[in-house]
Amino acid sequence: MSRLPDLIVTAIALAATLIALAPLNLARRRSAVAARMFALIAGLAALLAARLLAWSGSAVAAIPLLLVASWLPLLALLVAEQLVRRHAPRWMKLLVLAGGTGFTIVSLIAGALWPAPVLLALAGFQTVAILCAVGLIVRSRGEVSPAEAQLGGVFAAALLLAIPLTASDFQAIFTLPVRGGAFAALLLVLATSRYLAGTASLRTLLIDLILLAAAGVILAAGAHAIWPAANVAELVQIGAIGAATAALALLLQRRGEARLILQARPSLVKLIAALPDRPRLDDLLSVHPLPASGRLVEADMLAAYPAEAVDMLAAERVSTRASGDAVRDLLDAYAGTHLVRLARSPLRLLAVSGGGLAGDGLTAELDMVSRVAEAS
C-alpha cells in the first residue's frame, strides 16, 4: 500500500499545527492555559515533523519520533491540569512520568527497532495517560466556571476521539489505508482553535467533524466518478486527504479571527491610563470590552450569604474560584471567571469573564480597575 497519502495528510497536519502556534504564542504571555496548549501543539508539530523525516528514510529521525511520542501524554495532562486549575493526583503524575521516562530509555537503547510488544505497550500507555487527563477534567467540572468547564469538555472530547486515531498509527498492530495519528493532531488543533474567541463548545466541535467528513466523502465520491476502478482503500485515502485539507482551511480562517481578537483587545491598563483623573464609574467600565460586558453584583444581592463570606468577598480586590465557596457560587451564577471589587462600603462587585485570556496578567489588570474605581 502506498505511503504517499500518509505523507500528504501528515504534511497537512504539520502545517495546521504551525498555523495554530502563532496566536497561542501571543496569548501565552497572559494566559497559563494558552502557554500549556502552546507546548502541547508544539509537541504535536515536533512529532509530525519527525514522522515525515523518518518516512523519508532517515533512521536517526525514528529516535526523536519515539521520544516525543513518549512525552506527549504528559503535555496533555498539564493542559488538563490548567483547564481545571488543580494538580493531578500524585499517582497520576508518577504514572505518566514513569511511562515517559521508561519509553525514553527504550527508544535510546533500541533506536528505531522497536518490537511489536513494545509498540503495543506504548499504545497502551498513551491510552491510559489520555484517560487520566480526561478523568481529571470530568471530575473537576464542578470546580471551574461554566466557560472553563465548556473548554475543558471540548478538550476532553478531542482527547477521547484521539485514542483510536492514535492507536491506528501502530502499523505493526493495525493495518489501515491511512494512519490516524495526523488526524488526532488535527482534531486537537481544531478543538482548541476557538479558544481565544471563547466560543469553543461540543456543538462547534461536532460541526467541525461533520464538515471534515463531508469534505472527505465529497472528494472520494468525485474520485470514484472519475476513476471507477479505484478500490475502497484508495477512495478512503483520497477522502482522508480531502478531510485534512478542509481542516487546514478551517485553521487558516480561524488564525485570522484569532489575530483580530488579540488586536481588538488592547491592554486594559493602557486604556485606564488614558482616562482623566477620577473618572466616572460608567467611563471606567466602558473603556474596555471586558469590564463593559461584566455584571454588577450589588450589596443587596449578597443578603443570602453568611456575614463571614461577605467579609471575605470584601477583603480581596480580585477574587477567583480559588477564593472560596461563596466566590465559586457567584461566578457560576454570573458565568464569570473573576469578581472585581468596585466599592467596599457598601460592597459592590463586578463579575467578568476572561474567557481564553483568564490568567495572572488579567488578574493584575483587573486589580487596577478595582483601585481606580475605589479612588474615583
Tab-separated table of C-alpha atoms in Angstrom:
chain	number	residue	atom	x	y	z
A	1	MET	CA	0.000	0.000	0.000
A	2	SER	CA	1.357	3.421	-0.975
A	3	ARG	CA	2.689	5.637	1.799
A	4	LEU	CA	2.049	8.808	-0.233
A	5	PRO	CA	-1.440	9.512	1.276
A	6	ASP	CA	0.044	9.251	4.779
A	7	LEU	CA	2.815	11.654	3.803
A	8	ILE	CA	0.327	14.173	2.388
A	9	VAL	CA	-2.020	14.026	5.395
A	10	THR	CA	0.912	14.300	7.815
A	11	ALA	CA	2.330	17.292	5.948
A	12	ILE	CA	-1.085	18.984	6.060
A	13	ALA	CA	-1.371	18.279	9.796
A	14	LEU	CA	2.117	19.718	10.374
A	15	ALA	CA	1.122	22.904	8.520
A	16	ALA	CA	-2.043	23.117	10.648
A	17	THR	CA	-0.132	22.822	13.930
A	18	LEU	CA	2.333	25.513	12.856
A	19	ILE	CA	-0.571	27.809	11.934
A	20	ALA	CA	-2.187	27.220	15.326
A	21	LEU	CA	1.019	28.085	17.204
A	22	ALA	CA	1.110	31.755	16.132
A	23	PRO	CA	-1.982	33.028	18.023
A	24	LEU	CA	-1.236	30.795	21.001
A	25	ASN	CA	2.265	32.262	21.155
A	26	LEU	CA	0.752	35.742	21.501
A	27	ALA	CA	-1.832	34.638	24.071
A	28	ARG	CA	0.512	32.579	26.278
A	29	ARG	CA	2.057	35.741	27.766
A	30	ARG	CA	-1.199	36.436	29.601
A	31	SER	CA	-2.802	33.012	29.932
A	32	ALA	CA	-1.353	29.920	31.592
A	33	VAL	CA	-3.820	27.730	29.674
A	34	ALA	CA	-2.600	29.167	26.371
A	35	ALA	CA	1.007	28.586	27.458
A	36	ARG	CA	0.384	24.890	28.108
A	37	MET	CA	-1.659	24.499	24.948
A	38	PHE	CA	1.228	26.078	23.047
A	39	ALA	CA	3.578	23.426	24.492
A	40	LEU	CA	1.189	20.611	23.522
A	41	ILE	CA	0.677	21.860	19.950
A	42	ALA	CA	4.439	22.442	19.600
A	43	GLY	CA	4.965	18.826	20.714
A	44	LEU	CA	2.490	17.639	18.091
A	45	ALA	CA	4.341	19.666	15.440
A	46	ALA	CA	7.647	18.080	16.507
A	47	LEU	CA	6.073	14.615	16.322
A	48	LEU	CA	4.690	15.201	12.819
A	49	ALA	CA	7.980	16.676	11.575
A	50	ALA	CA	9.951	13.719	12.974
A	51	ARG	CA	7.477	11.338	11.341
A	52	LEU	CA	7.996	12.924	7.933
A	53	LEU	CA	11.764	12.665	8.369
A	54	ALA	CA	11.516	9.042	9.487
A	55	TRP	CA	9.360	8.146	6.487
A	56	SER	CA	11.897	9.807	4.195
A	57	GLY	CA	14.276	7.010	5.133
A	58	SER	CA	16.219	8.744	7.928
A	59	ALA	CA	16.913	6.153	10.610
A	60	VAL	CA	18.081	8.876	13.002
A	61	ALA	CA	14.644	10.567	12.903
A	62	ALA	CA	12.983	7.499	14.404
A	63	ILE	CA	14.543	8.210	17.811
A	64	PRO	CA	13.136	11.765	18.271
A	65	LEU	CA	9.821	10.491	16.887
A	66	LEU	CA	9.522	7.917	19.648
A	67	LEU	CA	10.882	10.336	22.262
A	68	VAL	CA	8.190	12.914	21.504
A	69	ALA	CA	5.510	10.213	21.414
A	70	SER	CA	6.607	9.159	24.908
A	71	TRP	CA	6.159	12.654	26.400
A	72	LEU	CA	3.062	13.952	24.627
A	73	PRO	CA	0.800	12.337	27.266
A	74	LEU	CA	2.473	14.471	29.951
A	75	LEU	CA	1.872	17.650	27.918
A	76	ALA	CA	-1.803	16.696	27.556
A	77	LEU	CA	-2.072	16.115	31.306
A	78	LEU	CA	-0.510	19.523	32.018
A	79	VAL	CA	-3.121	21.193	29.798
A	80	ALA	CA	-5.871	19.329	31.653
A	81	GLU	CA	-4.418	20.500	34.987
A	82	GLN	CA	-4.505	24.130	33.910
A	83	LEU	CA	-8.003	23.869	32.480
A	84	VAL	CA	-9.387	22.700	35.836
A	85	ARG	CA	-6.955	24.845	37.900
A	86	ARG	CA	-5.858	21.952	40.086
A	87	HIS	CA	-2.990	19.479	40.200
A	88	ALA	CA	-3.462	15.913	39.060
A	89	PRO	CA	-3.262	13.294	41.813
A	90	ARG	CA	0.279	12.286	42.684
A	91	TRP	CA	-0.183	8.729	41.415
A	92	MET	CA	-1.386	10.031	38.060
A	93	LYS	CA	1.651	12.250	37.566
A	94	LEU	CA	4.021	9.494	38.684
A	95	LEU	CA	2.393	7.097	36.213
A	96	VAL	CA	2.801	9.484	33.279
A	97	LEU	CA	6.336	10.461	34.293
A	98	ALA	CA	7.350	6.823	34.735
A	99	GLY	CA	5.912	5.912	31.335
A	100	GLY	CA	7.627	8.821	29.594
A	101	THR	CA	10.948	8.018	31.259
A	102	GLY	CA	10.690	4.306	30.587
A	103	PHE	CA	9.899	4.631	26.903
A	104	THR	CA	12.594	7.287	26.539
A	105	ILE	CA	15.168	4.796	27.814
A	106	VAL	CA	13.810	2.113	25.485
A	107	SER	CA	13.981	4.449	22.464
A	108	LEU	CA	17.572	5.412	23.236
A	109	ILE	CA	18.598	1.775	23.599
A	110	ALA	CA	16.568	0.166	20.813
A	111	GLY	CA	16.582	3.098	18.376
A	112	ALA	CA	14.140	2.502	15.550
A	113	LEU	CA	13.991	-1.273	16.081
A	114	TRP	CA	11.010	-1.461	18.444
A	115	PRO	CA	9.431	-4.932	18.562
A	116	ALA	CA	5.644	-5.168	18.264
A	117	PRO	CA	5.081	-5.893	22.017
A	118	VAL	CA	6.896	-2.659	22.970
A	119	LEU	CA	4.874	-0.669	20.438
A	120	LEU	CA	1.721	-2.195	21.879
A	121	ALA	CA	2.872	-1.178	25.352
A	122	LEU	CA	3.449	2.409	24.146
A	123	ALA	CA	-0.047	2.499	22.645
A	124	GLY	CA	-1.469	1.215	25.922
A	125	PHE	CA	0.486	3.811	27.924
A	126	GLN	CA	-0.762	6.649	25.712
A	127	THR	CA	-4.344	5.423	26.069
A	128	VAL	CA	-4.156	5.175	29.870
A	129	ALA	CA	-2.499	8.605	30.148
A	130	ILE	CA	-5.162	10.223	27.942
A	131	LEU	CA	-7.922	8.611	30.002
A	132	CYS	CA	-6.265	10.007	33.147
A	133	ALA	CA	-6.324	13.532	31.656
A	134	VAL	CA	-9.967	13.120	30.641
A	135	GLY	CA	-10.859	11.786	34.089
A	136	LEU	CA	-9.209	14.793	35.756
A	137	ILE	CA	-11.259	17.188	33.599
A	138	VAL	CA	-14.562	15.359	34.125
A	139	ARG	CA	-14.074	15.016	37.887
A	140	SER	CA	-13.285	18.721	38.283
A	141	ARG	CA	-16.014	20.224	36.076
A	142	GLY	CA	-17.978	21.480	39.081
A	143	GLU	CA	-14.989	23.394	40.443
A	144	VAL	CA	-14.458	25.771	37.499
A	145	SER	CA	-16.594	28.389	35.786
A	146	PRO	CA	-19.125	27.287	33.130
A	147	ALA	CA	-16.950	28.824	30.393
A	148	GLU	CA	-13.857	26.961	31.636
A	149	ALA	CA	-15.864	23.742	32.066
A	150	GLN	CA	-17.054	24.061	28.473
A	151	LEU	CA	-13.500	24.435	27.146
A	152	GLY	CA	-12.393	21.509	29.293
A	153	GLY	CA	-15.223	19.391	27.915
A	154	VAL	CA	-14.171	20.142	24.337
A	155	PHE	CA	-10.553	19.236	25.102
A	156	ALA	CA	-11.637	16.011	26.850
A	157	ALA	CA	-13.834	15.032	23.885
A	158	ALA	CA	-10.956	15.653	21.479
A	159	LEU	CA	-8.649	13.500	23.611
A	160	LEU	CA	-11.171	10.645	23.673
A	161	LEU	CA	-11.589	10.788	19.901
A	162	ALA	CA	-7.804	10.857	19.532
A	163	ILE	CA	-7.382	7.465	21.253
A	164	PRO	CA	-8.495	5.239	18.338
A	165	LEU	CA	-6.873	7.582	15.814
A	166	THR	CA	-3.527	7.434	17.615
A	167	ALA	CA	-3.769	3.660	18.021
A	168	SER	CA	-4.077	3.285	14.238
A	169	ASP	CA	-0.543	4.710	13.895
A	170	PHE	CA	0.923	1.450	15.109
A	171	GLN	CA	1.037	-0.321	11.762
A	172	ALA	CA	2.717	-3.332	13.326
A	173	ILE	CA	-0.569	-3.850	15.164
A	174	PHE	CA	-3.181	-2.313	12.839
A	175	THR	CA	-3.209	-2.194	9.049
A	176	LEU	CA	-5.413	0.605	7.689
A	177	PRO	CA	-5.442	2.584	4.404
A	178	VAL	CA	-4.415	5.773	6.261
A	179	ARG	CA	-2.829	6.282	9.674
A	180	GLY	CA	-4.955	8.245	12.106
A	181	GLY	CA	-2.275	9.982	14.185
A	182	ALA	CA	-2.194	13.037	11.924
A	183	PHE	CA	-5.970	13.311	12.252
A	184	ALA	CA	-5.642	13.122	16.041
A	185	ALA	CA	-3.334	16.163	15.840
A	186	LEU	CA	-5.765	17.965	13.512
A	187	LEU	CA	-8.626	17.195	15.882
A	188	LEU	CA	-6.811	18.616	18.908
A	189	VAL	CA	-5.843	21.744	16.974
A	190	LEU	CA	-9.422	22.252	15.751
A	191	ALA	CA	-10.808	21.681	19.252
A	192	THR	CA	-8.647	24.479	20.647
A	193	SER	CA	-8.830	26.803	17.614
A	194	ARG	CA	-11.825	28.677	19.061
A	195	TYR	CA	-10.093	29.084	22.415
A	196	LEU	CA	-9.137	32.748	22.096
A	197	ALA	CA	-12.601	33.732	20.931
A	198	GLY	CA	-14.175	31.923	23.872
A	199	THR	CA	-16.583	30.080	21.527
A	200	ALA	CA	-15.314	26.523	21.945
A	201	SER	CA	-18.117	24.045	22.594
A	202	LEU	CA	-19.020	20.438	21.907
A	203	ARG	CA	-21.538	21.672	19.332
A	204	THR	CA	-18.900	23.594	17.353
A	205	LEU	CA	-16.537	20.606	17.551
A	206	LEU	CA	-19.293	18.361	16.183
A	207	ILE	CA	-19.919	20.828	13.347
A	208	ASP	CA	-16.204	20.763	12.522
A	209	LEU	CA	-16.230	16.952	12.404
A	210	ILE	CA	-19.273	16.963	10.125
A	211	LEU	CA	-17.566	19.443	7.790
A	212	LEU	CA	-14.428	17.295	7.618
A	213	ALA	CA	-16.435	14.128	6.997
A	214	ALA	CA	-18.476	15.867	4.291
A	215	ALA	CA	-15.328	17.129	2.560
A	216	GLY	CA	-13.829	13.643	2.615
A	217	VAL	CA	-16.985	11.983	1.290
A	218	ILE	CA	-17.438	14.564	-1.492
A	219	LEU	CA	-13.845	14.200	-2.674
A	220	ALA	CA	-14.000	10.392	-2.522
A	221	ALA	CA	-17.297	10.376	-4.427
A	222	GLY	CA	-15.839	12.679	-7.071
A	223	ALA	CA	-12.769	10.461	-7.395
A	224	HIS	CA	-14.977	7.384	-7.789
A	225	ALA	CA	-16.946	9.101	-10.555
A	226	ILE	CA	-13.742	9.989	-12.412
A	227	TRP	CA	-11.897	6.759	-11.590
A	228	PRO	CA	-14.450	3.886	-11.306
A	229	ALA	CA	-11.693	1.292	-10.986
A	230	ALA	CA	-10.488	2.704	-7.652
A	231	ASN	CA	-10.834	0.267	-4.758
A	232	VAL	CA	-12.203	1.078	-1.308
A	233	ALA	CA	-8.755	1.619	0.242
A	234	GLU	CA	-7.792	4.116	-2.451
A	235	LEU	CA	-11.068	6.009	-2.045
A	236	VAL	CA	-10.546	6.131	1.716
A	237	GLN	CA	-7.085	7.596	1.161
A	238	ILE	CA	-8.453	10.252	-1.211
A	239	GLY	CA	-11.229	11.095	1.254
A	240	ALA	CA	-8.687	11.387	4.071
A	241	ILE	CA	-6.676	13.926	2.066
A	242	GLY	CA	-9.873	15.900	1.430
A	243	ALA	CA	-10.813	15.911	5.128
A	244	ALA	CA	-7.302	17.001	6.156
A	245	THR	CA	-7.345	19.805	3.571
A	246	ALA	CA	-10.704	21.013	4.926
A	247	ALA	CA	-9.257	21.065	8.443
A	248	LEU	CA	-6.334	23.154	7.221
A	249	ALA	CA	-8.732	25.617	5.574
A	250	LEU	CA	-10.677	25.991	8.823
A	251	LEU	CA	-7.448	26.628	10.730
A	252	LEU	CA	-6.366	29.303	8.248
A	253	GLN	CA	-9.685	31.071	8.679
A	254	ARG	CA	-9.510	30.943	12.478
A	255	ARG	CA	-5.941	32.147	12.568
A	256	GLY	CA	-7.148	35.387	11.006
A	257	GLU	CA	-10.011	35.586	13.503
A	258	ALA	CA	-7.664	34.984	16.452
A	259	ARG	CA	-5.292	37.696	15.231
A	260	LEU	CA	-8.181	40.185	15.039
A	261	ILE	CA	-9.334	39.207	18.522
A	262	LEU	CA	-5.892	39.749	20.020
A	263	GLN	CA	-5.507	43.079	18.237
A	264	ALA	CA	-9.005	44.164	19.301
A	265	ARG	CA	-8.182	43.607	22.970
A	266	PRO	CA	-5.651	46.295	23.848
A	267	SER	CA	-4.120	46.476	27.286
A	268	LEU	CA	-6.706	47.351	29.894
A	269	VAL	CA	-4.055	49.213	31.896
A	270	LYS	CA	-3.148	51.434	28.912
A	271	LEU	CA	-6.776	52.345	28.336
A	272	ILE	CA	-7.294	53.193	32.010
A	273	ALA	CA	-4.155	55.348	31.994
A	274	ALA	CA	-5.667	57.427	29.183
A	275	LEU	CA	-8.753	58.272	31.272
A	276	PRO	CA	-8.973	61.620	33.093
A	277	ASP	CA	-8.247	61.782	36.826
A	278	ARG	CA	-11.044	60.302	38.979
A	279	PRO	CA	-13.147	59.019	36.066
A	280	ARG	CA	-16.838	58.199	36.469
A	281	LEU	CA	-17.598	54.509	37.051
A	282	ASP	CA	-19.505	54.275	33.769
A	283	ASP	CA	-16.499	55.647	31.878
A	284	LEU	CA	-14.167	53.217	33.651
A	285	LEU	CA	-16.308	50.174	32.895
A	286	SER	CA	-16.910	51.127	29.256
A	287	VAL	CA	-13.213	51.703	28.476
A	288	HIS	CA	-12.634	48.043	27.503
A	289	PRO	CA	-14.884	45.177	26.266
A	290	LEU	CA	-14.039	43.006	29.269
A	291	PRO	CA	-15.420	45.209	32.106
A	292	ALA	CA	-18.110	46.533	29.756
A	293	SER	CA	-19.536	43.012	29.435
A	294	GLY	CA	-19.327	42.388	33.198
A	295	ARG	CA	-22.333	42.112	35.510
A	296	LEU	CA	-22.701	44.241	38.622
A	297	VAL	CA	-23.294	42.499	41.957
A	298	GLU	CA	-24.820	44.915	44.472
A	299	ALA	CA	-24.786	44.534	48.259
A	300	ASP	CA	-28.459	43.506	48.427
A	301	MET	CA	-27.727	40.584	46.095
A	302	LEU	CA	-25.409	39.156	48.758
A	303	ALA	CA	-28.031	39.031	51.514
A	304	ALA	CA	-28.335	35.252	51.278
A	305	TYR	CA	-24.642	34.726	52.060
A	306	PRO	CA	-23.225	34.453	55.621
A	307	ALA	CA	-21.554	37.562	57.007
A	308	GLU	CA	-18.189	35.770	57.044
A	309	ALA	CA	-18.451	35.039	53.320
A	310	VAL	CA	-19.374	38.659	52.539
A	311	ASP	CA	-16.424	39.878	54.641
A	312	MET	CA	-14.155	37.564	52.663
A	313	LEU	CA	-15.502	38.966	49.386
A	314	ALA	CA	-14.850	42.493	50.630
A	315	ALA	CA	-11.275	41.686	51.647
A	316	GLU	CA	-9.973	40.966	48.125
A	317	ARG	CA	-9.800	43.343	45.204
A	318	VAL	CA	-9.992	40.482	42.690
A	319	SER	CA	-11.435	37.095	43.617
A	320	THR	CA	-11.301	33.859	41.639
A	321	ARG	CA	-12.734	30.392	42.155
A	322	ALA	CA	-9.796	29.575	44.411
A	323	SER	CA	-11.027	32.217	46.874
A	324	GLY	CA	-13.806	30.089	48.373
A	325	ASP	CA	-17.283	28.602	48.032
A	326	ALA	CA	-19.099	31.942	48.006
A	327	VAL	CA	-16.971	33.192	45.110
A	328	ARG	CA	-17.485	29.952	43.173
A	329	ASP	CA	-21.239	30.231	43.697
A	330	LEU	CA	-21.326	33.842	42.461
A	331	LEU	CA	-19.102	33.106	39.471
A	332	ASP	CA	-21.358	30.199	38.497
A	333	ALA	CA	-24.437	32.414	38.847
A	334	TYR	CA	-22.957	35.191	36.699
A	335	ALA	CA	-20.882	32.995	34.306
A	336	GLY	CA	-17.675	34.756	35.292
A	337	THR	CA	-14.046	33.952	35.960
A	338	HIS	CA	-13.259	36.920	38.267
A	339	LEU	CA	-15.049	39.115	40.816
A	340	VAL	CA	-13.708	42.683	40.907
A	341	ARG	CA	-14.343	44.872	43.970
A	342	LEU	CA	-15.635	48.287	42.830
A	343	ALA	CA	-16.587	49.609	46.270
A	344	ARG	CA	-16.106	48.295	49.781
A	345	SER	CA	-18.892	50.003	51.729
A	346	PRO	CA	-21.490	49.239	50.598
A	347	LEU	CA	-19.896	46.290	48.870
A	348	ARG	CA	-20.163	46.391	45.101
A	349	LEU	CA	-18.656	43.787	42.796
A	350	LEU	CA	-18.269	43.239	39.069
A	351	ALA	CA	-18.388	39.695	37.689
A	352	VAL	CA	-16.331	39.426	34.498
A	353	SER	CA	-15.494	36.517	32.218
A	354	GLY	CA	-11.937	36.487	30.909
A	355	GLY	CA	-12.580	33.537	28.595
A	356	GLY	CA	-9.343	32.464	26.927
A	357	LEU	CA	-7.439	35.393	28.435
A	358	ALA	CA	-8.016	34.399	32.043
A	359	GLY	CA	-4.633	34.297	33.774
A	360	ASP	CA	-2.247	36.140	36.070
A	361	GLY	CA	-1.858	39.038	33.634
A	362	LEU	CA	-5.604	39.578	33.505
A	363	THR	CA	-5.855	39.440	37.300
A	364	ALA	CA	-3.289	42.245	37.553
A	365	GLU	CA	-5.247	44.377	35.055
A	366	LEU	CA	-8.496	43.822	36.954
A	367	ASP	CA	-6.732	44.801	40.171
A	368	MET	CA	-6.033	48.152	38.513
A	369	VAL	CA	-9.730	48.500	37.661
A	370	SER	CA	-10.571	47.956	41.329
A	371	ARG	CA	-8.055	50.546	42.536
A	372	VAL	CA	-9.230	53.205	40.092
A	373	ALA	CA	-12.909	52.507	40.836
A	374	GLU	CA	-12.409	52.886	44.587
A	375	ALA	CA	-10.324	56.033	44.167
A	376	SER	CA	-12.941	57.756	41.975
